[in-house]
PDB file of C-alpha atoms in Angstrom:
ATOM      1  CA  LYS Q   1       0.036  -0.031  -0.077  1.00 64.00           C
ATOM      2  CA  ALA Q   2       1.521   3.392  -0.979  1.00 78.00           C
ATOM      3  CA  GLY Q   3       2.288   5.787   1.835  1.00 92.00           C
ATOM      4  CA  VAL Q   4       1.403   9.373   2.211  1.00 95.00           C
ATOM      5  CA  THR Q   5       2.764  11.541  -0.523  1.00 96.00           C
ATOM      6  CA  GLN Q   6       3.472  15.275  -0.388  1.00 97.00           C
ATOM      7  CA  THR Q   7       4.329  17.563  -3.247  1.00 96.00           C
ATOM      8  CA  PRO Q   8       6.397  19.395  -3.797  1.00 96.00           C
ATOM      9  CA  ARG Q   9       9.229  18.218  -1.541  1.00 95.00           C
ATOM     10  CA  TYR Q  10      11.113  21.494  -1.688  1.00 96.00           C
ATOM     11  CA  LEU Q  11       9.937  25.026  -2.326  1.00 96.00           C
ATOM     12  CA  ILE Q  12      11.550  28.462  -2.297  1.00 97.00           C
ATOM     13  CA  LYS Q  13       9.372  31.583  -2.226  1.00 97.00           C
ATOM     14  CA  THR Q  14       9.834  35.200  -1.448  1.00 97.00           C
ATOM     15  CA  ARG Q  15       8.040  37.320   1.195  1.00 97.00           C
ATOM     16  CA  GLY Q  16       4.515  38.337   0.135  1.00 97.00           C
ATOM     17  CA  GLN Q  17       3.936  35.424  -2.231  1.00 97.00           C
ATOM     18  CA  GLN Q  18       1.486  32.695  -1.633  1.00 97.00           C
ATOM     19  CA  VAL Q  19       2.039  28.879  -1.771  1.00 97.00           C
ATOM     20  CA  THR Q  20      -0.102  25.729  -2.072  1.00 98.00           C
ATOM     21  CA  LEU Q  21       1.032  22.441  -0.761  1.00 98.00           C
ATOM     22  CA  SER Q  22      -0.528  19.033  -1.641  1.00 98.00           C
ATOM     23  CA  CYS Q  23      -1.068  15.892   0.240  1.00 97.00           C
ATOM     24  CA  SER Q  24      -2.239  12.556  -0.911  1.00 97.00           C
ATOM     25  CA  PRO Q  25      -3.284  10.255   1.987  1.00 96.00           C
ATOM     26  CA  ILE Q  26      -3.059   6.538   2.164  1.00 94.00           C
ATOM     27  CA  SER Q  27      -5.867   4.941   0.109  1.00 93.00           C
ATOM     28  CA  GLY Q  28      -8.947   4.480   2.231  1.00 90.00           C
ATOM     29  CA  HIS Q  29      -7.886   7.093   4.875  1.00 90.00           C
ATOM     30  CA  ARG Q  30     -10.307   9.890   5.285  1.00 90.00           C
ATOM     31  CA  SER Q  31      -8.625  12.111   7.903  1.00 90.00           C
ATOM     32  CA  VAL Q  32      -5.827  14.353   7.007  1.00 93.00           C
ATOM     33  CA  SER Q  33      -3.998  16.618   9.316  1.00 92.00           C
ATOM     34  CA  TRP Q  34      -1.267  19.301   8.669  1.00 94.00           C
ATOM     35  CA  TYR Q  35       1.583  20.251  10.949  1.00 94.00           C
ATOM     36  CA  GLN Q  36       4.303  22.872  10.886  1.00 95.00           C
ATOM     37  CA  GLN Q  37       7.697  21.836  12.162  1.00 93.00           C
ATOM     38  CA  THR Q  38      10.465  24.354  12.963  1.00 90.00           C
ATOM     39  CA  PRO Q  39      13.615  24.032  15.000  1.00 82.00           C
ATOM     40  CA  GLY Q  40      12.400  26.439  17.635  1.00 76.00           C
ATOM     41  CA  GLN Q  41       8.774  25.478  17.986  1.00 78.00           C
ATOM     42  CA  GLY Q  42       8.859  21.753  17.109  1.00 83.00           C
ATOM     43  CA  LEU Q  43       5.750  20.203  15.601  1.00 88.00           C
ATOM     44  CA  GLN Q  44       2.608  22.326  15.737  1.00 90.00           C
ATOM     45  CA  PHE Q  45      -0.860  21.300  14.711  1.00 88.00           C
ATOM     46  CA  LEU Q  46      -2.361  23.401  11.917  1.00 92.00           C
ATOM     47  CA  PHE Q  47      -5.677  21.806  11.107  1.00 89.00           C
ATOM     48  CA  GLU Q  48      -7.444  18.482  10.512  1.00 90.00           C
ATOM     49  CA  TYR Q  49      -9.896  17.591   7.670  1.00 91.00           C
ATOM     50  CA  PHE Q  50     -12.243  14.677   7.565  1.00 90.00           C
ATOM     51  CA  SER Q  51     -14.719  14.001   4.748  1.00 88.00           C
ATOM     52  CA  GLU Q  52     -14.054  17.396   3.185  1.00 92.00           C
ATOM     53  CA  THR Q  53     -14.821  19.301   6.535  1.00 91.00           C
ATOM     54  CA  GLN Q  54     -12.421  21.030   8.741  1.00 90.00           C
ATOM     55  CA  ARG Q  55     -12.765  19.318  12.119  1.00 83.00           C
ATOM     56  CA  ASN Q  56     -10.020  21.054  14.160  1.00 82.00           C
ATOM     57  CA  LYS Q  57      -7.801  24.045  13.883  1.00 85.00           C
ATOM     58  CA  GLY Q  58      -4.646  25.119  15.639  1.00 86.00           C
ATOM     59  CA  ASN Q  59      -3.484  28.513  16.667  1.00 86.00           C
ATOM     60  CA  PHE Q  60      -2.378  29.891  13.414  1.00 92.00           C
ATOM     61  CA  PRO Q  61      -3.330  33.064  11.589  1.00 94.00           C
ATOM     62  CA  GLY Q  62      -5.951  33.152   8.812  1.00 94.00           C
ATOM     63  CA  ARG Q  63      -3.137  33.316   6.248  1.00 97.00           C
ATOM     64  CA  PHE Q  64      -3.036  29.496   6.681  1.00 97.00           C
ATOM     65  CA  SER Q  65      -5.939  27.669   5.130  1.00 96.00           C
ATOM     66  CA  GLY Q  66      -6.677  24.244   3.740  1.00 96.00           C
ATOM     67  CA  ARG Q  67      -9.286  22.120   2.098  1.00 96.00           C
ATOM     68  CA  GLN Q  68      -9.984  18.542   1.332  1.00 96.00           C
ATOM     69  CA  PHE Q  69     -11.409  17.041  -1.816  1.00 96.00           C
ATOM     70  CA  SER Q  70     -13.824  14.238  -2.242  1.00 94.00           C
ATOM     71  CA  ASN Q  71     -10.975  11.737  -2.877  1.00 93.00           C
ATOM     72  CA  SER Q  72      -9.549  12.802   0.491  1.00 93.00           C
ATOM     73  CA  ARG Q  73      -6.542  14.555  -1.027  1.00 96.00           C
ATOM     74  CA  SER Q  74      -5.779  17.742   0.787  1.00 97.00           C
ATOM     75  CA  GLU Q  75      -4.175  21.129  -0.030  1.00 98.00           C
ATOM     76  CA  MET Q  76      -2.808  23.696   2.311  1.00 97.00           C
ATOM     77  CA  ASN Q  77      -2.399  27.310   1.265  1.00 97.00           C
ATOM     78  CA  VAL Q  78      -0.379  30.050   2.956  1.00 97.00           C
ATOM     79  CA  SER Q  79      -0.830  33.570   1.666  1.00 95.00           C
ATOM     80  CA  THR Q  80       1.255  36.689   2.162  1.00 96.00           C
ATOM     81  CA  LEU Q  81       4.293  34.636   3.119  1.00 97.00           C
ATOM     82  CA  GLU Q  82       6.554  35.747   5.982  1.00 97.00           C
ATOM     83  CA  LEU Q  83      10.106  34.830   6.728  1.00 96.00           C
ATOM     84  CA  GLY Q  84       8.863  32.998   9.839  1.00 94.00           C
ATOM     85  CA  ASP Q  85       6.821  30.628   7.650  1.00 96.00           C
ATOM     86  CA  SER Q  86       9.989  28.822   6.599  1.00 96.00           C
ATOM     87  CA  ALA Q  87       9.468  25.335   8.008  1.00 96.00           C
ATOM     88  CA  LEU Q  88       8.881  21.699   7.160  1.00 95.00           C
ATOM     89  CA  TYR Q  89       5.123  21.151   6.493  1.00 97.00           C
ATOM     90  CA  LEU Q  90       3.968  17.623   7.329  1.00 96.00           C
ATOM     91  CA  CYS Q  91       0.804  16.004   6.354  1.00 95.00           C
ATOM     92  CA  ALA Q  92      -0.519  12.900   8.217  1.00 93.00           C
ATOM     93  CA  SER Q  93      -3.414  10.624   7.328  1.00 92.00           C
ATOM     94  CA  SER Q  94      -5.413   8.085   9.371  1.00 87.00           C
ATOM     95  CA  LEU Q  95      -8.517   6.013   8.818  1.00 85.00           C
ATOM     96  CA  VAL Q  96     -11.003   7.820  11.001  1.00 75.00           C
ATOM     97  CA  THR Q  97     -11.102  10.498  13.657  1.00 62.00           C
ATOM     98  CA  SER Q  98     -12.670  10.587  17.043  1.00 49.00           C
ATOM     99  CA  GLY Q  99     -12.021  11.821  20.480  1.00 46.00           C
ATOM    100  CA  THR Q 100     -10.683   8.699  21.970  1.00 49.00           C
ATOM    101  CA  THR Q 101      -9.377   6.567  19.105  1.00 59.00           C
ATOM    102  CA  THR Q 102      -5.919   5.310  19.125  1.00 66.00           C
ATOM    103  CA  ASP Q 103      -5.929   5.134  15.317  1.00 73.00           C
ATOM    104  CA  THR Q 104      -2.364   5.396  13.967  1.00 80.00           C
ATOM    105  CA  GLN Q 105      -1.389   8.491  12.053  1.00 84.00           C
ATOM    106  CA  TYR Q 106       0.925   8.028   9.058  1.00 89.00           C
ATOM    107  CA  PHE Q 107       3.072  10.988   8.143  1.00 93.00           C
ATOM    108  CA  GLY Q 108       4.296  12.041   4.690  1.00 95.00           C
ATOM    109  CA  PRO Q 109       7.934  13.110   4.092  1.00 94.00           C
ATOM    110  CA  GLY Q 110       6.957  16.771   4.347  1.00 95.00           C
ATOM    111  CA  THR Q 111       7.422  19.844   2.109  1.00 97.00           C
ATOM    112  CA  ARG Q 112      10.507  22.004   3.075  1.00 96.00           C
ATOM    113  CA  LEU Q 113       9.387  25.670   2.460  1.00 97.00           C
ATOM    114  CA  THR Q 114      11.935  28.345   2.465  1.00 97.00           C
ATOM    115  CA  VAL Q 115      10.868  31.996   2.448  1.00 97.00           C
ATOM    116  CA  LEU Q 116      13.389  34.486   1.316  1.00 96.00           C
TER     117      LEU Q 116
ATOM    118  CA  LYS D   1       4.571  26.576  29.775  1.00 56.00           C
ATOM    119  CA  ASN D   2       4.897  23.585  27.488  1.00 62.00           C
ATOM    120  CA  GLN D   3       2.321  20.835  28.195  1.00 89.00           C
ATOM    121  CA  VAL D   4       4.675  18.173  27.033  1.00 93.00           C
ATOM    122  CA  GLU D   5       8.332  18.406  28.036  1.00 94.00           C
ATOM    123  CA  GLN D   6      10.993  15.876  27.037  1.00 95.00           C
ATOM    124  CA  SER D   7      14.475  15.244  28.453  1.00 96.00           C
ATOM    125  CA  PRO D   8      17.292  15.127  27.756  1.00 96.00           C
ATOM    126  CA  GLN D   9      17.246  17.514  24.735  1.00 94.00           C
ATOM    127  CA  SER D  10      20.026  15.413  23.134  1.00 96.00           C
ATOM    128  CA  LEU D  11      21.840  12.233  23.929  1.00 97.00           C
ATOM    129  CA  ILE D  12      24.925  10.317  22.578  1.00 97.00           C
ATOM    130  CA  ILE D  13      25.391   6.681  23.295  1.00 97.00           C
ATOM    131  CA  LEU D  14      27.513   3.856  22.053  1.00 97.00           C
ATOM    132  CA  GLU D  15      26.194   1.200  19.703  1.00 97.00           C
ATOM    133  CA  GLY D  16      24.763  -1.748  21.742  1.00 97.00           C
ATOM    134  CA  LYS D  17      24.086   0.294  24.858  1.00 97.00           C
ATOM    135  CA  ASN D  18      20.591   0.917  26.359  1.00 97.00           C
ATOM    136  CA  CYS D  19      19.031   4.328  26.919  1.00 97.00           C
ATOM    137  CA  THR D  20      15.948   5.816  28.401  1.00 98.00           C
ATOM    138  CA  LEU D  21      14.136   8.977  27.223  1.00 98.00           C
ATOM    139  CA  GLN D  22      11.802  10.945  29.420  1.00 98.00           C
ATOM    140  CA  CYS D  23       8.514  12.707  28.876  1.00 97.00           C
ATOM    141  CA  ASN D  24       6.637  14.703  31.400  1.00 96.00           C
ATOM    142  CA  TYR D  25       3.214  16.109  30.632  1.00 94.00           C
ATOM    143  CA  THR D  26       0.548  18.316  32.209  1.00 92.00           C
ATOM    144  CA  VAL D  27      -2.177  17.507  29.653  1.00 84.00           C
ATOM    145  CA  SER D  28      -5.293  16.251  31.612  1.00 82.00           C
ATOM    146  CA  PRO D  29      -7.296  14.388  31.044  1.00 83.00           C
ATOM    147  CA  PHE D  30      -5.744  12.758  28.069  1.00 81.00           C
ATOM    148  CA  SER D  31      -6.871  10.144  25.636  1.00 81.00           C
ATOM    149  CA  ASN D  32      -3.634   8.496  24.615  1.00 86.00           C
ATOM    150  CA  LEU D  33       0.252   9.101  24.679  1.00 92.00           C
ATOM    151  CA  ARG D  34       2.348   8.287  21.646  1.00 92.00           C
ATOM    152  CA  TRP D  35       5.985   8.016  20.952  1.00 96.00           C
ATOM    153  CA  TYR D  36       7.260   8.799  17.358  1.00 95.00           C
ATOM    154  CA  LYS D  37      10.706   8.418  15.743  1.00 96.00           C
ATOM    155  CA  GLN D  38      11.681  10.911  13.263  1.00 95.00           C
ATOM    156  CA  ASP D  39      14.751  10.485  10.941  1.00 94.00           C
ATOM    157  CA  THR D  40      16.403  13.647   9.590  1.00 88.00           C
ATOM    158  CA  GLY D  41      14.462  14.941   6.714  1.00 83.00           C
ATOM    159  CA  ARG D  42      11.587  12.499   6.967  1.00 88.00           C
ATOM    160  CA  GLY D  43       8.178  12.409   8.637  1.00 91.00           C
ATOM    161  CA  PRO D  44       7.643  10.892  12.164  1.00 93.00           C
ATOM    162  CA  VAL D  45       6.812   7.254  12.379  1.00 93.00           C
ATOM    163  CA  SER D  46       4.711   5.965  15.152  1.00 90.00           C
ATOM    164  CA  LEU D  47       6.565   3.573  17.657  1.00 94.00           C
ATOM    165  CA  THR D  48       3.964   3.042  20.358  1.00 93.00           C
ATOM    166  CA  ILE D  49       0.486   4.285  21.406  1.00 90.00           C
ATOM    167  CA  MET D  50      -0.774   3.892  24.964  1.00 91.00           C
ATOM    168  CA  THR D  51      -4.159   4.812  26.329  1.00 88.00           C
ATOM    169  CA  PHE D  52      -4.430   6.404  29.776  1.00 84.00           C
ATOM    170  CA  SER D  53      -5.109   3.011  31.326  1.00 87.00           C
ATOM    171  CA  GLU D  54      -2.083   1.232  29.986  1.00 91.00           C
ATOM    172  CA  ASN D  55       1.284   1.014  31.781  1.00 93.00           C
ATOM    173  CA  THR D  56       3.595  -0.372  29.149  1.00 96.00           C
ATOM    174  CA  LYS D  57       3.742  -1.073  25.414  1.00 95.00           C
ATOM    175  CA  SER D  58       6.544  -2.649  23.431  1.00 96.00           C
ATOM    176  CA  ASN D  59       7.531  -2.484  19.774  1.00 95.00           C
ATOM    177  CA  GLY D  60      10.632  -4.620  19.238  1.00 96.00           C
ATOM    178  CA  ARG D  61      13.584  -3.067  21.013  1.00 97.00           C
ATOM    179  CA  TYR D  62      11.428  -0.016  22.056  1.00 97.00           C
ATOM    180  CA  THR D  63       9.419  -0.193  25.233  1.00 98.00           C
ATOM    181  CA  ALA D  64       7.261   2.709  26.467  1.00 97.00           C
ATOM    182  CA  THR D  65       5.984   3.046  30.035  1.00 97.00           C
ATOM    183  CA  LEU D  66       3.341   5.368  31.350  1.00 96.00           C
ATOM    184  CA  ASP D  67       2.745   6.519  34.935  1.00 94.00           C
ATOM    185  CA  ALA D  68      -0.555   8.431  34.930  1.00 89.00           C
ATOM    186  CA  ASP D  69      -0.202   9.355  38.562  1.00 90.00           C
ATOM    187  CA  THR D  70       3.092  11.216  38.096  1.00 93.00           C
ATOM    188  CA  LYS D  71       2.240  12.159  34.567  1.00 93.00           C
ATOM    189  CA  GLN D  72       5.418  10.698  33.199  1.00 96.00           C
ATOM    190  CA  SER D  73       6.305   8.413  30.307  1.00 97.00           C
ATOM    191  CA  SER D  74       9.608   6.990  29.276  1.00 98.00           C
ATOM    192  CA  LEU D  75      10.812   5.231  26.071  1.00 98.00           C
ATOM    193  CA  HIS D  76      13.531   2.614  26.667  1.00 98.00           C
ATOM    194  CA  ILE D  77      15.706   1.472  23.772  1.00 98.00           C
ATOM    195  CA  THR D  78      17.507  -1.798  24.158  1.00 97.00           C
ATOM    196  CA  ALA D  79      20.766  -2.696  22.419  1.00 97.00           C
ATOM    197  CA  SER D  80      20.860   0.441  20.404  1.00 97.00           C
ATOM    198  CA  GLN D  81      21.848   0.381  16.744  1.00 97.00           C
ATOM    199  CA  LEU D  82      23.185   3.033  14.378  1.00 97.00           C
ATOM    200  CA  SER D  83      19.806   3.216  12.735  1.00 96.00           C
ATOM    201  CA  ASP D  84      18.312   4.419  16.046  1.00 97.00           C
ATOM    202  CA  SER D  85      19.900   7.805  15.517  1.00 97.00           C
ATOM    203  CA  ALA D  86      16.946  10.066  15.188  1.00 97.00           C
ATOM    204  CA  SER D  87      14.654  12.449  17.125  1.00 96.00           C
ATOM    205  CA  TYR D  88      12.131  10.839  19.425  1.00 97.00           C
ATOM    206  CA  ILE D  89       8.964  12.804  20.001  1.00 96.00           C
ATOM    207  CA  CYS D  90       6.406  12.368  22.778  1.00 96.00           C
ATOM    208  CA  VAL D  91       2.927  13.274  21.791  1.00 92.00           C
ATOM    209  CA  VAL D  92      -0.285  13.598  24.020  1.00 89.00           C
ATOM    210  CA  SER D  93      -3.846  13.520  22.745  1.00 83.00           C
ATOM    211  CA  PRO D  94      -6.175  15.537  25.051  1.00 80.00           C
ATOM    212  CA  MET D  95      -9.331  13.718  26.047  1.00 74.00           C
ATOM    213  CA  PHE D  96     -11.880  16.224  24.855  1.00 66.00           C
ATOM    214  CA  SER D  97     -10.211  17.871  21.871  1.00 57.00           C
ATOM    215  CA  GLY D  98     -13.171  17.467  19.635  1.00 56.00           C
ATOM    216  CA  GLY D  99     -11.036  15.142  17.304  1.00 51.00           C
ATOM    217  CA  TYR D 100      -8.164  13.085  18.306  1.00 49.00           C
ATOM    218  CA  ASN D 101      -5.791  14.722  15.776  1.00 54.00           C
ATOM    219  CA  LYS D 102      -5.379  17.868  17.852  1.00 68.00           C
ATOM    220  CA  LEU D 103      -2.239  16.486  19.235  1.00 79.00           C
ATOM    221  CA  ILE D 104       0.280  18.189  21.663  1.00 86.00           C
ATOM    222  CA  PHE D 105       3.946  17.478  20.726  1.00 89.00           C
ATOM    223  CA  GLY D 106       6.994  17.545  22.918  1.00 92.00           C
ATOM    224  CA  ALA D 107      10.164  19.165  21.430  1.00 92.00           C
ATOM    225  CA  GLY D 108      11.820  15.797  20.960  1.00 94.00           C
ATOM    226  CA  THR D 109      15.061  14.187  22.201  1.00 96.00           C
ATOM    227  CA  ARG D 110      17.755  13.966  19.619  1.00 96.00           C
ATOM    228  CA  LEU D 111      19.621  10.574  19.977  1.00 97.00           C
ATOM    229  CA  ALA D 112      22.922   9.941  18.275  1.00 97.00           C
ATOM    230  CA  VAL D 113      24.321   6.326  18.382  1.00 97.00           C
ATOM    231  CA  HIS D 114      28.045   6.208  17.723  1.00 96.00           C
ATOM    232  CA  PRO D 115      29.895   3.015  16.646  1.00 96.00           C
TER     233      PRO D 115
END
């Protein structure tokens, strides 16, 4: 079974630009979550989508947005890029989502975004 | 204050030795606690998942323990190998987060195994 794929793997943008990252979950998985990872802050939760609906959102500004399509693929968009947005953006998929499940999350390799 | 704190920040051990990584958390109540391994430049991989009622969970040479009274977890690595060099991240899922994927991550422990 193919794993979680993310495209592109590397991206260089300049301040003020916008960027769209893509994530394809494992076949059959309906939940997709996005995370930002920086050396100073570690992994931080951005948002989670399930069946095309955003179920949870972390503490990030409105410049960060996402969506999920009917085939469970998800995209994340960052508008008006800032230097501090430079990070590894990770996507993770799982079968279902609920408050107490121990369903395993599978992470993709990430997209390394550099903002100049 | 971080709700999930890990120690040490980094660790160097010799191949074949054992080591223990610590995780202290304040998240309460919580649904489950996970340990992930993250190789450089790659996404995290799940090692163990424990619910609040479990005390220990093993995955090969990795054994995680949980003490809900003291709010501490540890990850013990036995007979370390060079491939164990990675960051190990402790993650706690709050009980009433409205969706389990609202996870709280520790900063990780960077382990280097030397020959």
